[in-house]
Coordinates of C-alpha atoms in Angstrom, one line a residue:
M7 CA -114.9 271.4 -125.0
K8 CA -115.0 274.8 -126.4
L9 CA -118.2 275.7 -125.0
I10 CA -116.7 275.3 -121.7
L11 CA -114.3 277.1 -121.9
E12 CA -114.6 280.0 -124.1
P13 CA -117.4 281.8 -121.5
I14 CA -114.7 281.4 -118.9
F15 CA -111.9 282.8 -120.4
E16 CA -113.9 285.5 -122.3
A17 CA -114.6 287.6 -119.5
D18 CA -111.3 288.2 -119.3
F19 CA -110.3 289.1 -122.8
E20 CA -108.9 292.5 -123.5
D21 CA -110.7 295.0 -125.8
C22 CA -107.8 294.9 -128.3
S23 CA -108.4 290.9 -129.1
H24 CA -111.0 290.6 -132.2
G25 CA -110.5 287.2 -133.4
F26 CA -113.0 284.8 -133.9
R27 CA -114.7 286.6 -130.6
S28 CA -118.6 287.1 -130.1
G29 CA -119.7 289.9 -130.8
R30 CA -116.6 290.9 -132.4
S31 CA -115.4 290.9 -136.4
A32 CA -112.3 291.6 -138.3
H33 CA -114.2 294.9 -139.5
D34 CA -114.2 295.6 -135.8
A35 CA -110.4 295.4 -136.1
L36 CA -110.1 297.2 -139.7
R37 CA -112.3 300.2 -138.4
I38 CA -110.1 300.6 -135.1
I39 CA -107.0 300.6 -137.2
H40 CA -108.5 303.0 -139.5
Q41 CA -109.8 305.0 -137.1
H42 CA -106.5 305.3 -135.3
L43 CA -104.3 306.2 -138.4
K44 CA -106.5 308.9 -139.2
A45 CA -105.9 310.1 -135.3
G46 CA -102.0 310.4 -136.4
R47 CA -100.5 307.5 -135.5
N48 CA -98.8 306.6 -138.2
D49 CA -96.0 303.3 -137.5
R50 CA -96.6 299.5 -136.9
G51 CA -95.0 296.4 -136.2
T52 CA -96.8 293.3 -137.1
P53 CA -95.1 290.3 -134.6
Q54 CA -96.7 287.1 -135.3
G55 CA -96.7 284.0 -133.2
G56 CA -97.1 280.5 -134.5
V57 CA -100.1 279.0 -135.7
L58 CA -103.0 278.3 -133.1
S59 CA -106.1 277.3 -132.8
P60 CA -108.4 280.7 -132.6
L61 CA -109.1 280.2 -128.9
L62 CA -105.8 279.1 -127.9
A63 CA -104.8 282.0 -129.6
N64 CA -107.1 284.2 -127.8
M65 CA -106.3 282.4 -124.6
Y66 CA -102.4 282.2 -124.6
L67 CA -101.7 285.6 -125.9
H68 CA -104.1 287.6 -123.7
W69 CA -101.7 287.8 -121.4
F70 CA -99.7 289.7 -123.8
D71 CA -102.7 292.2 -124.1
H72 CA -103.1 292.4 -120.6
L73 CA -99.4 293.6 -120.0
F74 CA -99.5 295.7 -123.1
E75 CA -103.1 297.5 -121.7
R76 CA -101.4 298.0 -118.0
A77 CA -100.6 301.1 -116.3
D78 CA -96.5 300.7 -117.3
G79 CA -97.3 298.8 -120.3
P80 CA -96.6 300.7 -123.8
S81 CA -100.2 301.2 -124.4
R82 CA -99.3 304.2 -121.3
W83 CA -95.3 304.8 -122.2
A84 CA -95.1 304.9 -126.0
G85 CA -99.0 305.5 -126.5
A86 CA -99.3 302.8 -128.4
K87 CA -102.6 301.3 -129.7
L88 CA -102.8 297.4 -130.1
V89 CA -105.2 295.7 -132.4
R90 CA -104.7 291.9 -132.3
Y91 CA -106.7 289.1 -134.2
A92 CA -106.4 285.8 -133.3
D93 CA -102.1 285.5 -133.7
D94 CA -102.3 288.5 -135.9
F95 CA -101.6 291.8 -134.5
V96 CA -100.3 295.6 -135.5
V97 CA -98.8 297.8 -133.0
M98 CA -100.0 301.5 -133.5
A99 CA -97.8 304.4 -132.6
R100 CA -96.2 307.7 -133.3
Y101 CA -92.6 306.4 -132.9
I102 CA -91.7 302.7 -132.7
G103 CA -88.2 302.6 -131.1
P104 CA -85.4 300.0 -129.9
R105 CA -87.3 300.4 -126.6
L106 CA -91.0 299.3 -127.7
K107 CA -89.6 296.4 -130.2
D108 CA -87.7 295.1 -127.5
W109 CA -90.4 294.8 -125.1
I110 CA -92.6 293.5 -128.0
E111 CA -90.2 290.9 -128.8
G112 CA -89.2 290.1 -124.8
K113 CA -92.8 289.0 -124.0
L114 CA -93.4 287.5 -127.2
E115 CA -90.0 285.3 -127.7
G116 CA -88.6 285.4 -123.9
W117 CA -91.6 285.0 -121.4
L118 CA -94.1 283.8 -124.0
E119 CA -91.6 281.6 -126.1
L120 CA -93.5 282.2 -129.5
T121 CA -91.4 282.5 -132.4
I122 CA -91.6 285.6 -134.5
N123 CA -91.8 285.4 -138.0
R124 CA -89.0 288.0 -139.1
E125 CA -90.1 287.6 -142.6
K126 CA -93.4 289.3 -141.9
T127 CA -92.9 291.2 -138.9
R128 CA -91.5 295.1 -140.2
V129 CA -91.9 298.8 -139.0
I130 CA -93.2 301.2 -141.0
R131 CA -94.3 305.1 -141.5
V132 CA -97.1 304.2 -143.4
T133 CA -97.3 308.4 -144.3
E134 CA -94.4 308.1 -146.3
T135 CA -95.0 307.5 -149.7
G136 CA -94.9 303.9 -151.3
E137 CA -95.7 302.5 -147.7
S138 CA -98.9 300.4 -147.0
L139 CA -100.1 298.4 -143.8
D140 CA -101.6 294.6 -144.9
F141 CA -104.0 293.4 -142.4
L142 CA -106.9 290.7 -142.1
G143 CA -107.3 290.9 -146.2
Y144 CA -107.0 294.8 -146.2
R145 CA -104.4 297.2 -147.2
F146 CA -104.2 300.8 -145.9
R147 CA -102.3 303.5 -147.7
Y148 CA -102.1 307.2 -146.9
D149 CA -102.9 308.7 -150.8
R150 CA -103.0 311.9 -152.4
D151 CA -105.8 313.4 -153.4
L152 CA -107.5 312.0 -156.4
L153 CA -108.5 315.6 -157.7
G154 CA -105.1 316.7 -157.7
R155 CA -105.8 319.3 -154.6
D156 CA -103.0 319.2 -151.9
R157 CA -104.2 316.9 -149.9
R158 CA -103.8 313.2 -148.5
Y159 CA -106.3 311.2 -147.1
W160 CA -106.7 306.9 -145.4
N161 CA -107.9 304.7 -148.3
W162 CA -108.3 301.1 -147.4
E163 CA -109.0 298.1 -150.0
P164 CA -108.8 294.5 -150.3
S165 CA -104.9 293.3 -150.1
P166 CA -103.1 292.6 -153.7
K167 CA -103.0 288.6 -152.2
A168 CA -106.9 289.2 -151.2
Q169 CA -107.8 290.0 -155.0
A170 CA -105.6 287.1 -156.1
R171 CA -107.2 284.9 -153.9
E172 CA -110.5 286.5 -155.2
R173 CA -109.8 286.1 -158.6
E174 CA -108.9 282.4 -158.7
A175 CA -112.2 281.9 -156.4
L176 CA -114.1 283.5 -159.6
R177 CA -112.3 281.6 -162.4
E178 CA -113.0 278.2 -160.1
M179 CA -116.9 279.3 -160.2
T180 CA -116.8 280.1 -163.8
N181 CA -114.6 277.7 -165.5
A182 CA -115.5 274.6 -167.9
K183 CA -116.3 272.6 -165.2
Q184 CA -119.8 274.6 -164.8
C185 CA -120.8 274.5 -168.6
M186 CA -123.9 272.5 -167.0
T187 CA -124.9 274.9 -164.1
P188 CA -128.0 276.7 -165.7
V189 CA -126.9 280.4 -165.8
V190 CA -129.2 282.0 -163.7
E191 CA -128.2 279.5 -161.2
L192 CA -124.6 280.4 -161.9
I193 CA -125.3 284.1 -161.9
E194 CA -126.9 283.4 -158.1
R195 CA -124.1 281.6 -156.8
I196 CA -121.7 284.0 -158.3
N197 CA -123.6 287.3 -156.8
R198 CA -123.5 285.2 -153.2
H199 CA -120.1 284.8 -153.2
R200 CA -119.4 288.6 -154.1
L201 CA -121.7 289.9 -151.4
G202 CA -119.7 287.8 -149.0
W203 CA -116.1 289.3 -150.1
G204 CA -117.2 292.3 -150.4
R205 CA -118.2 292.6 -146.6

């Protein structure tokens, strides 16, 4: 079924959609966010829909992407940038006011009849001290210069949740149940895992 449906819908998906698509990855989405933040966009909101399979999420939310990117959509009148990965997305703009929030909520909850998870959805100014953006397992932060100069830079690193998951995975790989695994094999397994995690 996926082999039949995916090529049909893939041709129509917007460029802002990155989740589980051929030739696109989570790293592409993260790179775009990083570039956009460096360019001076500094507010974001992250409405999230219900749990959907990746293809269904892309098919359903394609219409949200399409309206967002239209000539009369927020990408034009608010200068907003949408980056979506399956049913998770970030909206970045210099100012996220009531008009933009109402538009997003209206399209998602009113038109598409999805429920926004209010606990995970927020608007922040990532240039303010102590603020950060967590998306796809990474945390974006505007940090002060490590050498003490009067400069700041965009830093991105694995989020605390991603780091905790990785520590747990390593604990599982090195626990007492592995005592009979040859050391060389265990090291190779850990190195393969760490290489994959670092990408």
